[in-house]
């Protein structure tokens, strides 16, 4: 299955700060295929959220290209993108359903808002029909539509967040930690709903999360991000069974319940994202297997089959690790 | 051996404008020295209220009743506020859920730790500063001398959480209540923090109550569990009792909702129904409306069935856990 829908090419987002250039997203190339669910994982501060905001075109990239169906959207200024025809093809479900809903909007208006802004001219009945339909497919009880966010439970607000993201029938749904604020039981319902909607509405997901147990269940492929770079990307089974990058392996070993693998403790904090040395591997210094080479030459992302990783000493090619 | 914490039939009601909320009813548990107990259940099940009751932090609207409530030899039911104040923060401490808002925003973090040391361990100013720096180093805050002067807003969420833990450990407590200490943190930081708590428990024979809804995490760190639902402890036992021989239907459902170990989204099941309204007159078993195994007998008074010396369940039909 290789039918690229969303392509990122050497995408970069640099923020100038008092002490130098902060490389939040640094040369990310990634492809989201049609119908695919791609997981994006990494520690906080690794640039996941900046990448999401660049993709949703809330901010402009510093360099690089974003293409949807081959059409470039990275060079449309964020200011203008809000009304651009391509805007409705990418929608975001934000992390905290409480903070991302306008407390002064009734639920109906929160869901209708994207449609009114981007759906072209619509009569009141058309808007209303679409809102009720969106509520129906996200299983949001229609009697809640006239209420305000504070009157809803966390799970119901999560449904509202999804309903308004799908009302324009986007091709790409960016899910930014969609269940991290929810209880385990509610999380199950929302994950199952998302799984179902992907099939019925034919959407592709970019699923940003730091809960690897969840990513394992809902994603086809996983990309691991570290300090602004993608350091590994592979089908989900491969990444869990046979991580190639030492960072990924440490991340997996830290999952609670991963009793079968010895915990790999990462000491220290990540390197600074401000003016990073271009020739040093970003993980150097924290990496349990770092060697002199890693400080002289930053490893590029290389492919072995469908499995790419940026490490000079890929674990999946080493016999002693495979044994 | 007398337990450090002995709670018998603790009930808490809150008087509100909309009626009396029966938040806890007949909650009983004991905690031995050096033991870690997991307190698990959905949001709203009474986990935090139990913790606040033990810390005597509940506000004026709470009505607390119990047959026995003893912590470290002090009777919490009859102790004066001054006596509890001497205990709190010194012999029993709490790690609050949201570290950034629990810290004083306008006082450098190092000084906040030094304050604890000066008040509770009567350290002179200079010694307290040195000890605070050592405490920061212990929770793996990089560059502790410099960070001593940092304000909470200058630190990441994970670092604030670690400061909170340093603060809790500073007075060398006998009892630590950790309320979701790692929610929202990366798995790697989570592992570091949980290992630290475990280290302290074994070094100083500190007893810990770990409040969480992450069963997988708790299983890794807890000796025993109390499972709460709607203000009742429905089941308690050793980690093996709970994970291998769960006897209450709710415990079984909670585990089926946990993503870890599932290979497919459809393996997970949400817990049917929702928590009952705790303002209403409630049936003896507060789970009866959500239970697939309820029988006429369930309308009778709620029993406490000892299954093994370590394992107790509040259910008329124990073991009927849905397979």
Coordinates of C-alpha atoms in Angstrom, one line a residue:
Chain A
X1 CA 0.0 0.0 0.0
X2 CA 1.8 3.0 -1.2
X3 CA -0.4 5.8 -2.3
X4 CA 1.0 9.0 -0.9
X5 CA -1.6 11.5 0.3
X6 CA 0.3 13.8 2.5
X7 CA 4.1 14.3 1.9
X8 CA 6.5 16.3 4.0
X9 CA 9.8 17.0 2.4
X10 CA 12.7 18.3 4.5
X11 CA 10.3 20.3 6.6
X12 CA 11.9 22.7 8.9
X13 CA 10.7 25.1 11.6
X14 CA 13.2 27.3 13.3
X15 CA 12.4 29.8 16.0
X16 CA 14.8 32.6 16.6
X17 CA 15.5 33.0 20.3
X18 CA 17.7 35.3 22.4
X19 CA 20.4 32.6 22.6
X20 CA 20.3 31.3 19.0
X21 CA 18.2 29.4 16.5
X22 CA 15.8 26.9 18.0
X23 CA 15.4 24.0 15.6
X24 CA 12.0 22.7 16.6
X25 CA 11.4 20.7 13.5
X26 CA 14.6 20.0 11.6
X27 CA 14.4 18.3 8.2
X28 CA 11.4 16.0 8.6
X29 CA 10.5 14.0 5.5
X30 CA 7.5 11.8 6.0
X31 CA 4.7 10.3 3.9
X32 CA 1.2 9.6 5.0
X33 CA -0.4 7.1 2.6
X34 CA -4.1 7.1 1.7
X35 CA -6.2 5.2 4.3
X36 CA -3.2 4.8 6.6
X37 CA -2.9 5.5 10.3
X38 CA 0.6 6.8 11.0
X39 CA 1.7 7.2 14.6
X40 CA 4.1 10.0 15.7
X41 CA 5.7 9.4 19.0
X42 CA 8.4 11.0 21.0
X43 CA 9.1 12.7 24.3
X44 CA 7.6 16.1 25.1
X45 CA 9.8 18.8 23.6
X46 CA 10.8 16.7 20.6
X47 CA 8.8 18.9 18.2
X48 CA 5.7 16.8 17.7
X49 CA 3.3 19.6 18.4
X50 CA 5.3 22.1 16.3
X51 CA 5.1 19.6 13.4
X52 CA 1.3 19.3 14.0
X53 CA 0.9 23.0 13.9
X54 CA 2.9 23.4 10.7
X55 CA 0.9 20.6 9.1
X56 CA -2.4 22.1 10.1
X57 CA -0.9 25.3 8.6
X58 CA -1.4 27.3 11.8
X59 CA 2.2 28.4 11.4
X60 CA 4.5 28.7 8.4
X61 CA 7.4 26.3 8.0
X62 CA 10.9 27.8 7.7
X63 CA 11.9 25.6 4.9
X64 CA 10.8 22.4 3.1
X65 CA 7.6 21.4 1.4
X66 CA 4.2 20.0 2.3
X67 CA 2.2 18.4 -0.4
X68 CA -1.3 17.0 -0.4
X69 CA -2.1 14.8 -3.4
X70 CA 1.0 16.3 -5.0
X71 CA -0.2 19.9 -4.6
X72 CA 2.0 22.1 -2.6
X73 CA 0.4 23.7 0.4
X74 CA 3.5 24.5 2.4
X75 CA 4.1 27.8 0.7
X76 CA 0.6 29.2 1.3
X77 CA 1.0 31.7 4.1
X78 CA -0.7 30.6 7.3
X79 CA -2.8 33.8 7.3
X80 CA -4.3 33.0 4.0
X81 CA -4.6 29.2 4.5
X82 CA -7.6 29.7 6.8
X83 CA -9.8 30.3 3.8
X84 CA -7.9 28.3 1.2
X85 CA -9.8 25.5 -0.5
X86 CA -7.3 22.9 0.6
X87 CA -7.9 23.9 4.2
X88 CA -10.8 21.6 4.7
X89 CA -8.9 18.5 3.7
X90 CA -6.8 18.6 6.8
X91 CA -8.5 18.8 10.2
X92 CA -7.1 18.5 13.7
X93 CA -8.5 16.9 16.9
X94 CA -6.8 18.7 19.7
X95 CA -5.4 17.3 22.9
X96 CA -7.6 18.7 25.6
X97 CA -11.3 18.7 24.7
X98 CA -12.0 21.2 27.5
X99 CA -9.5 23.8 26.4
X100 CA -10.1 23.5 22.7
X101 CA -13.9 24.2 22.8
X102 CA -15.1 27.7 23.1
X103 CA -16.9 27.8 26.4
X104 CA -19.3 30.5 25.1
X105 CA -20.4 28.4 22.1
X106 CA -23.1 25.9 22.3
X107 CA -22.0 22.5 21.1
X108 CA -24.1 22.9 17.9
X109 CA -22.1 26.0 17.0
X110 CA -18.8 24.5 17.8
X111 CA -19.5 21.7 15.4
X112 CA -21.0 23.9 12.8
X113 CA -18.2 26.5 12.8
X114 CA -15.9 24.8 10.4
X115 CA -18.7 24.2 8.0
X116 CA -19.9 27.8 8.1
X117 CA -16.4 29.0 7.5
X118 CA -15.2 26.6 4.9
X119 CA -18.2 24.7 3.6
X120 CA -19.3 27.3 1.1
X121 CA -22.7 28.8 1.0
X122 CA -25.2 26.7 3.0
X123 CA -28.7 27.2 4.1
X124 CA -29.6 26.9 7.8
X125 CA -31.2 23.6 7.2
X126 CA -28.2 22.2 5.4
X127 CA -25.9 23.3 8.2
X128 CA -28.3 21.9 10.8
X129 CA -28.6 18.6 8.9
X130 CA -24.8 18.3 8.7
X131 CA -24.3 19.0 12.4
X132 CA -26.9 16.3 13.4
X133 CA -25.3 13.9 11.0
X134 CA -21.9 14.5 12.5
X135 CA -23.3 14.0 15.9
X136 CA -25.0 10.8 14.8
X137 CA -21.8 9.3 13.4
X138 CA -19.7 10.2 16.4
X139 CA -22.6 9.0 18.7
X140 CA -23.1 12.3 20.4
X141 CA -26.6 12.3 21.8
X142 CA -28.5 15.1 19.9
X143 CA -30.0 16.5 23.0
X144 CA -26.5 17.7 24.0
X145 CA -26.1 19.9 20.9
X146 CA -27.9 22.9 22.6
X147 CA -25.7 22.7 25.7
X148 CA -22.4 24.3 26.6
X149 CA -19.1 22.6 27.0
X150 CA -19.1 22.7 30.8
X151 CA -22.3 20.7 30.9
X152 CA -20.6 17.7 29.1
X153 CA -18.4 14.9 30.4
X154 CA -14.8 14.4 29.1
X155 CA -15.9 11.6 26.8
X156 CA -18.7 13.7 25.4
X157 CA -16.4 16.6 24.7
X158 CA -14.0 14.3 23.0
X159 CA -16.8 13.3 20.7
X160 CA -17.5 17.0 20.0
X161 CA -13.9 17.5 19.1
X162 CA -14.1 14.6 16.6
X163 CA -17.5 15.7 15.2
X164 CA -16.4 19.1 14.3
X165 CA -13.2 17.8 12.8
X166 CA -15.0 15.4 10.5
X167 CA -17.9 17.6 9.5
X168 CA -16.1 18.8 6.4
X169 CA -15.1 15.2 5.6
X170 CA -11.4 15.8 5.6
X171 CA -8.9 13.4 4.0
X172 CA -6.4 13.8 6.8
X173 CA -7.2 13.9 10.4
X174 CA -4.4 14.9 12.8
X175 CA -5.1 13.5 16.2
X176 CA -3.0 15.2 18.9
X177 CA -3.0 13.0 21.9
X178 CA -6.8 12.6 21.5
X179 CA -7.3 10.3 24.6
X180 CA -4.6 11.5 27.0
X181 CA -7.1 13.4 29.1
X182 CA -9.6 10.6 29.3
X183 CA -10.2 7.7 31.7
X184 CA -9.2 4.2 30.5
X185 CA -12.8 3.1 29.9
X186 CA -13.7 6.3 27.9
X187 CA -10.4 6.0 26.1
X188 CA -11.5 2.6 24.7
X189 CA -14.8 3.9 23.4
X190 CA -13.1 6.9 21.7
X191 CA -10.3 4.8 20.1
X192 CA -12.9 2.3 18.8
X193 CA -14.9 5.2 17.4
X194 CA -11.9 6.6 15.7
X195 CA -11.0 3.2 14.2
X196 CA -14.5 2.9 12.9
X197 CA -14.6 6.4 11.4
X198 CA -11.4 5.8 9.5
X199 CA -13.0 3.0 7.6
X200 CA -16.5 4.5 7.1
X201 CA -15.2 7.9 6.1
X202 CA -12.0 6.8 4.4
X203 CA -9.7 9.1 6.3
X204 CA -6.0 8.9 7.0
X205 CA -4.7 9.6 10.5
X206 CA -1.6 11.2 11.8
X207 CA -1.9 10.0 15.4
X208 CA 0.4 11.9 17.8
X209 CA 0.8 10.3 21.1
X210 CA 3.2 9.3 23.8
X211 CA 1.2 6.3 24.9
X212 CA 2.9 3.6 23.0
X213 CA 0.4 1.0 24.1
X214 CA -2.3 3.0 22.3
X215 CA -0.2 3.6 19.2
X216 CA 0.3 -0.1 18.9
X217 CA -3.4 -0.7 18.7
X218 CA -4.4 2.1 16.3
X219 CA -1.5 2.7 13.9
X220 CA -0.2 0.9 10.8
X221 CA 3.1 2.6 10.9
X222 CA 5.0 4.6 13.5
X223 CA 7.5 7.4 13.2
X224 CA 9.7 8.2 16.2
X225 CA 10.8 11.8 16.7
X226 CA 13.7 13.0 18.7
X227 CA 14.8 16.6 19.0
X228 CA 13.2 17.8 15.8
X229 CA 14.2 14.8 13.6
X230 CA 12.5 11.5 12.7
X231 CA 14.9 8.9 13.9
X232 CA 13.0 5.8 13.0
X233 CA 10.0 4.9 11.0
X234 CA 8.6 1.5 10.4
X235 CA 5.4 -0.7 10.3
X236 CA 4.1 -1.0 13.8
X237 CA 4.8 -4.7 14.3
X238 CA 8.4 -4.2 13.2
X239 CA 9.1 -1.3 15.5
X240 CA 7.7 -3.1 18.5
X241 CA 9.4 -6.4 17.8
X242 CA 12.6 -5.1 16.4
X243 CA 13.4 -1.5 17.1
X244 CA 16.5 -0.3 15.1
X245 CA 17.3 2.9 16.9
X246 CA 18.7 2.8 20.5
X247 CA 16.3 5.6 21.4
X248 CA 13.3 3.7 20.2
X249 CA 14.5 0.7 22.2
X250 CA 14.8 2.7 25.3
X251 CA 11.3 4.2 24.8
X252 CA 9.8 0.8 24.4
X253 CA 11.5 -0.6 27.4
X254 CA 10.0 2.2 29.5
X255 CA 6.5 1.3 28.7
X256 CA 4.9 0.1 31.9
X257 CA 4.3 -3.6 31.8
X258 CA 7.2 -4.2 29.4
X259 CA 8.5 -6.8 31.8
X260 CA 10.1 -9.0 29.2
X261 CA 12.7 -6.4 28.3
X262 CA 15.2 -4.9 30.7
X263 CA 14.6 -1.3 31.3
X264 CA 17.1 1.0 29.6
X265 CA 17.5 4.1 31.6
X266 CA 18.4 7.2 29.7
X267 CA 20.5 9.5 31.8
X268 CA 20.5 13.2 31.5
X269 CA 18.4 15.5 29.4
X270 CA 18.2 15.7 25.6
X271 CA 20.8 18.0 23.9
X272 CA 19.7 21.5 23.4
X273 CA 17.6 22.2 20.3
X274 CA 19.2 25.7 20.0
X275 CA 21.9 25.7 17.3
X276 CA 22.5 22.0 17.3
X277 CA 25.8 20.9 15.9
X278 CA 25.0 19.6 12.4
X279 CA 27.6 16.8 12.5
X280 CA 26.6 15.3 15.8
X281 CA 23.9 12.7 16.2
X282 CA 21.1 14.3 18.2
X283 CA 21.0 11.4 20.6
X284 CA 24.7 11.4 21.3
X285 CA 25.5 11.9 24.9
X286 CA 22.4 10.2 26.1
X287 CA 22.8 7.1 23.9
X288 CA 24.0 4.0 25.7
X289 CA 25.9 2.9 22.6
X290 CA 27.3 6.2 21.4
X291 CA 30.8 6.1 19.9
X292 CA 33.2 8.6 18.5
X293 CA 31.8 8.3 15.0
X294 CA 28.4 9.6 16.4
X295 CA 30.0 12.9 17.3
X296 CA 31.7 13.3 14.0
X297 CA 29.0 12.4 11.5
X298 CA 25.2 12.7 12.1
X299 CA 23.7 9.5 10.9
X300 CA 21.2 9.9 8.0
X301 CA 17.8 8.1 7.9
X302 CA 18.5 5.0 5.9
X303 CA 16.1 2.3 4.7
X304 CA 16.2 -1.4 5.1
X305 CA 13.0 -2.5 3.3
X306 CA 10.1 -0.5 4.9
X307 CA 12.1 0.2 8.0
X308 CA 14.1 3.4 8.2
X309 CA 16.3 4.5 11.0
X310 CA 19.0 7.1 11.6
X311 CA 21.8 5.4 13.4
X312 CA 25.3 4.3 12.5
X313 CA 24.8 1.1 14.5
X314 CA 21.3 0.0 13.7
X315 CA 20.2 -2.6 16.2
X316 CA 18.2 -4.6 13.7
X317 CA 21.3 -5.4 11.7
X318 CA 23.4 -6.6 14.6
X319 CA 23.5 -10.3 15.2
X320 CA 24.0 -10.1 19.0
X321 CA 20.8 -8.1 19.3
X322 CA 18.8 -10.4 17.0
X323 CA 20.0 -13.5 18.9
Chain B
X1 CA 2.8 -5.8 63.4
X2 CA 0.7 -2.7 63.7
X3 CA 0.1 -1.1 60.3
X4 CA 1.3 2.4 59.6
X5 CA -2.1 3.4 58.3
X6 CA -5.3 1.9 59.6
X7 CA -8.6 3.1 58.1
X8 CA -11.9 1.4 59.1
X9 CA -15.3 2.3 57.7
X10 CA -14.4 5.8 56.5
X11 CA -17.4 7.6 55.0
X12 CA -17.3 11.1 53.5
X13 CA -20.3 13.2 52.5
X14 CA -20.2 16.6 50.9
X15 CA -23.0 19.1 51.4
X16 CA -23.6 20.9 48.2
X17 CA -26.4 23.1 46.8
X18 CA -27.7 20.2 44.8
X19 CA -27.9 17.8 47.7
X20 CA -25.5 15.6 49.7
X21 CA -22.9 13.8 47.7
X22 CA -22.1 10.4 49.3
X23 CA -18.5 10.4 48.1
X24 CA -17.1 7.6 50.3
X25 CA -18.9 4.8 52.1
X26 CA -17.3 2.4 54.6
X27 CA -13.9 2.5 53.0
X28 CA -11.4 0.3 54.9
X29 CA -7.8 -0.4 54.2
X30 CA -4.5 -0.8 56.0
X31 CA -1.0 -0.1 54.9
X32 CA 2.1 -1.7 56.4
X33 CA 5.4 0.0 56.7
X34 CA 7.4 -0.1 53.5
X35 CA 4.4 -1.3 51.5
X36 CA 3.1 0.3 48.3
X37 CA -0.6 0.1 47.7
X38 CA -2.3 1.0 44.4
X39 CA -5.6 2.8 44.6
X40 CA -7.3 2.4 41.3
X41 CA -10.6 3.1 39.7
X42 CA -12.3 5.5 37.2
X43 CA -12.3 9.2 37.8
X44 CA -14.9 10.0 40.4
X45 CA -14.6 6.8 42.2
X46 CA -13.3 8.4 45.4
X47 CA -9.5 7.8 45.1
X48 CA -8.5 11.4 45.7
X49 CA -11.2 12.0 48.3
X50 CA -9.8 9.0 50.3
X51 CA -6.3 10.5 50.1
X52 CA -7.5 14.0 51.1
X53 CA -9.4 12.5 54.0
X54 CA -6.2 10.7 55.2
X55 CA -4.3 14.0 54.9
X56 CA -7.2 15.8 56.7
X57 CA -7.3 18.2 53.7
X58 CA -11.0 18.1 53.0
X59 CA -12.7 21.4 53.3
X60 CA -15.6 22.6 55.5
X61 CA -18.3 21.1 53.3
X62 CA -17.1 17.5 54.0
X63 CA -18.5 15.4 56.8
X64 CA -16.0 12.7 57.7
X65 CA -17.0 9.7 59.8
X66 CA -14.9 6.6 60.5
X67 CA -14.6 3.8 63.1
X68 CA -10.9 4.1 63.1
X69 CA -8.4 6.4 61.3
X70 CA -4.9 6.0 62.6
X71 CA -1.7 7.1 60.8
X72 CA 1.6 6.4 62.5
X73 CA 0.1 6.1 65.9
X74 CA -1.9 9.4 65.7
X75 CA -5.7 9.2 65.8
X76 CA -6.7 11.4 62.9
X77 CA -10.3 11.5 64.1
X78 CA -9.5 13.2 67.4
X79 CA -6.2 15.0 66.7
X80 CA -6.4 18.8 66.8
X81 CA -5.6 20.8 63.7
X82 CA -2.3 21.7 65.2
X83 CA -1.4 18.1 65.8
X84 CA -2.3 17.1 62.2
X85 CA -0.4 20.1 60.8
X86 CA 2.7 18.8 62.6
X87 CA 2.2 15.4 61.0
X88 CA 1.3 16.7 57.5
X89 CA 4.2 17.6 55.3
X90 CA 6.6 15.9 57.8
X91 CA 5.5 12.3 58.5
X92 CA 2.9 12.1 55.8
X93 CA 3.3 13.9 52.5
X94 CA 1.4 14.1 49.2
X95 CA 2.5 14.4 45.6
X96 CA -0.3 16.3 43.9
X97 CA -1.7 15.6 40.5
X98 CA -0.7 18.8 38.7
X99 CA 2.8 19.7 39.9
X100 CA 3.0 23.0 38.2
X101 CA -0.1 24.4 40.0
X102 CA 0.8 22.7 43.3
X103 CA 4.1 24.6 43.5
X104 CA 4.3 28.1 44.7
X105 CA 4.7 30.1 41.4
X106 CA 6.5 33.1 42.9
X107 CA 9.1 31.3 45.0
X108 CA 12.2 29.6 43.5
X109 CA 11.9 25.9 43.6
X110 CA 15.1 25.3 45.7
X111 CA 13.8 27.6 48.4
X112 CA 10.5 25.8 48.5
X113 CA 12.4 22.6 49.3
X114 CA 14.7 24.5 51.8
X115 CA 11.5 25.8 53.5
X116 CA 10.4 22.3 54.2
X117 CA 13.8 21.3 55.6
X118 CA 13.9 24.3 57.8
X119 CA 10.4 23.9 59.2
X120 CA 10.2 20.2 59.5
X121 CA 13.8 19.3 60.2
X122 CA 14.9 22.5 61.9
X123 CA 17.9 22.9 59.6
X124 CA 19.8 26.1 59.6
X125 CA 19.5 28.3 56.5
X126 CA 22.8 27.3 54.8
X127 CA 22.5 23.6 55.5
X128 CA 19.0 23.6 54.2
X129 CA 20.2 25.2 51.0
X130 CA 22.9 22.5 50.5
X131 CA 20.4 19.7 51.3
X132 CA 17.8 21.2 48.9
X133 CA 20.4 21.2 46.1
X134 CA 21.2 17.6 47.0
X135 CA 17.5 16.8 46.9
X136 CA 17.2 18.3 43.4
X137 CA 20.2 16.2 42.3
X138 CA 18.6 13.1 43.7
X139 CA 15.5 13.5 41.5
X140 CA 17.9 13.9 38.6
X141 CA 17.3 17.6 37.9
X142 CA 20.3 18.6 35.8
X143 CA 22.5 21.4 37.0
X144 CA 20.8 21.6 40.5
X145 CA 22.8 24.6 41.8
X146 CA 21.5 26.8 39.0
X147 CA 18.0 25.3 39.1
X148 CA 17.8 26.0 42.8
X149 CA 17.0 29.6 41.8
X150 CA 14.5 28.7 39.0
X151 CA 10.8 29.4 39.2
X152 CA 8.3 26.7 38.4
X153 CA 7.3 28.4 35.0
X154 CA 11.0 28.0 33.9
X155 CA 10.8 24.2 34.2
X156 CA 9.1 21.6 32.0
X157 CA 6.2 19.6 33.3
X158 CA 8.4 16.6 34.0
X159 CA 10.9 18.7 36.0
X160 CA 8.1 20.3 38.1
X161 CA 6.9 16.8 38.8
X162 CA 10.4 15.9 40.0
X163 CA 10.6 19.0 42.1
X164 CA 7.3 18.0 43.7
X165 CA 8.8 14.6 44.5
X166 CA 11.9 16.1 46.0
X167 CA 9.7 18.3 48.1
X168 CA 7.7 15.3 49.3
X169 CA 10.8 13.3 50.1
X170 CA 12.6 16.3 51.8
X171 CA 11.0 15.6 55.2
X172 CA 11.7 11.9 55.0
X173 CA 8.0 10.9 55.4
X174 CA 6.7 7.6 56.6
X175 CA 3.7 7.9 54.4
X176 CA 3.6 9.2 50.8
X177 CA 0.4 9.6 48.9
X178 CA 1.1 10.0 45.2
X179 CA -1.9 11.2 43.3
X180 CA -1.4 10.3 39.6
X181 CA 2.3 11.3 39.9
X182 CA 3.1 10.6 36.3
X183 CA 0.0 11.3 34.4
X184 CA 0.8 13.3 31.3
X185 CA 4.6 12.6 31.5
X186 CA 6.6 10.7 28.9
X187 CA 7.2 7.1 29.5
X188 CA 10.9 7.6 30.0
X189 CA 10.4 10.3 32.7
X190 CA 7.6 8.2 34.2
X191 CA 10.0 5.3 34.6
X192 CA 12.6 7.5 36.3
X193 CA 10.1 8.9 38.7
X194 CA 8.5 5.6 39.6
X195 CA 11.9 4.0 40.2
X196 CA 12.7 6.8 42.6
X197 CA 9.6 6.3 44.6
X198 CA 10.4 2.6 44.7
X199 CA 13.9 3.3 45.8
X200 CA 12.7 5.4 48.7
X201 CA 10.2 2.9 49.8
X202 CA 12.8 0.2 50.2
X203 CA 15.5 2.5 51.6
X204 CA 13.5 4.2 54.3
X205 CA 10.6 1.7 54.7
X206 CA 8.3 4.5 53.5
X207 CA 4.7 3.4 52.8
X208 CA 3.1 4.6 49.6
X209 CA -0.4 4.9 48.3
X210 CA -0.2 5.2 44.5
X211 CA -3.4 6.7 43.1
X212 CA -3.7 6.0 39.4
X213 CA -6.0 4.7 36.7
X214 CA -3.1 3.1 34.9
X215 CA -3.3 -0.5 36.0
X216 CA -0.3 -1.6 34.0
X217 CA 1.9 1.0 35.7
X218 CA 0.5 0.2 39.1
X219 CA 1.0 -3.6 38.6
X220 CA 4.7 -2.9 38.2
X221 CA 5.2 -1.0 41.4
X222 CA 2.6 -2.0 43.9
X223 CA 2.5 -4.8 46.4
X224 CA -1.2 -4.5 47.0
X225 CA -4.3 -3.0 45.4
X226 CA -7.6 -1.5 46.5
X227 CA -10.0 -1.1 43.6
X228 CA -12.6 1.7 44.0
X229 CA -15.9 2.2 42.4
X230 CA -18.4 5.0 43.3
X231 CA -17.0 5.5 46.7
X232 CA -16.6 1.9 47.7
X233 CA -13.6 -0.3 47.9
X234 CA -15.0 -3.2 45.8
X235 CA -11.9 -5.4 46.0
X236 CA -8.5 -5.5 47.6
X237 CA -5.7 -7.9 47.6
X238 CA -2.1 -8.5 46.6
X239 CA -1.1 -7.7 43.0
X240 CA -1.3 -11.4 42.2
X241 CA -4.8 -11.6 43.7
X242 CA -6.0 -8.7 41.6
X243 CA -4.3 -9.6 38.4
X244 CA -4.6 -13.3 38.4
X245 CA -7.7 -14.0 40.5
X246 CA -9.8 -10.8 40.2
X247 CA -13.1 -11.6 41.9
X248 CA -15.1 -8.5 41.4
X249 CA -16.8 -7.9 38.0
X250 CA -15.6 -4.3 38.1
X251 CA -12.0 -5.2 38.5
X252 CA -12.3 -7.5 35.5
X253 CA -13.9 -4.8 33.4
X254 CA -11.2 -2.3 34.4
X255 CA -8.5 -4.7 33.2
X256 CA -10.3 -5.3 29.9
X257 CA -10.3 -1.6 29.2
X258 CA -6.5 -1.3 29.7
X259 CA -4.7 -1.1 26.3
X260 CA -1.6 -3.0 27.5
X261 CA -1.3 -6.5 26.3
X262 CA -4.2 -6.2 23.8
X263 CA -3.2 -6.9 20.2
X264 CA -6.3 -5.6 18.7
X265 CA -8.6 -2.6 19.4
X266 CA -11.6 -5.0 19.4
X267 CA -10.0 -6.9 22.3
X268 CA -10.7 -3.9 24.5
X269 CA -14.0 -3.3 26.0
X270 CA -15.3 -0.2 27.7
X271 CA -17.0 -0.5 31.0
X272 CA -20.7 -0.3 30.4
X273 CA -22.8 2.5 31.9
X274 CA -21.5 5.3 34.0
X275 CA -20.9 6.0 37.7
X276 CA -24.2 6.4 39.6
X277 CA -25.2 9.8 40.7
X278 CA -23.7 9.9 44.2
X279 CA -26.4 12.4 45.4
X280 CA -29.2 9.9 45.1
X281 CA -30.2 7.2 47.4
X282 CA -27.9 4.4 46.3
X283 CA -28.4 0.7 46.4
X284 CA -26.1 -1.3 48.8
X285 CA -24.0 -2.3 45.8
X286 CA -23.3 0.8 43.8
X287 CA -22.2 -1.3 40.8
X288 CA -25.4 -3.2 40.4
X289 CA -26.7 -1.1 37.5
X290 CA -23.6 -1.7 35.5
X291 CA -23.1 -5.3 36.4
X292 CA -23.7 -8.2 34.0
X293 CA -24.0 -10.7 36.8
X294 CA -26.4 -8.9 39.1
X295 CA -28.9 -11.1 40.8
X296 CA -31.8 -10.6 43.3
X297 CA -29.4 -11.2 46.1
X298 CA -27.5 -8.0 45.1
X299 CA -30.2 -5.9 46.7
X300 CA -29.2 -7.1 50.1
X301 CA -26.6 -5.4 52.2
X302 CA -23.1 -5.4 50.7
X303 CA -21.0 -8.2 52.1
X304 CA -17.3 -8.2 52.6
X305 CA -16.2 -11.6 51.5
X306 CA -12.7 -12.7 52.5
X307 CA -11.4 -15.0 49.8
X308 CA -7.9 -15.4 51.2
X309 CA -6.3 -13.7 54.2
X310 CA -4.9 -11.1 51.7
X311 CA -7.9 -10.9 49.4
X312 CA -11.3 -9.4 50.1
X313 CA -14.2 -8.6 47.8
X314 CA -17.4 -6.7 48.2
X315 CA -19.7 -8.8 46.0
X316 CA -22.4 -11.4 46.4
X317 CA -21.2 -13.3 43.4
X318 CA -17.4 -13.2 43.5
X319 CA -15.3 -14.8 40.8
X320 CA -18.0 -14.2 38.2
X321 CA -15.5 -12.1 36.2
X322 CA -16.4 -11.9 32.6
X323 CA -13.8 -14.0 30.7

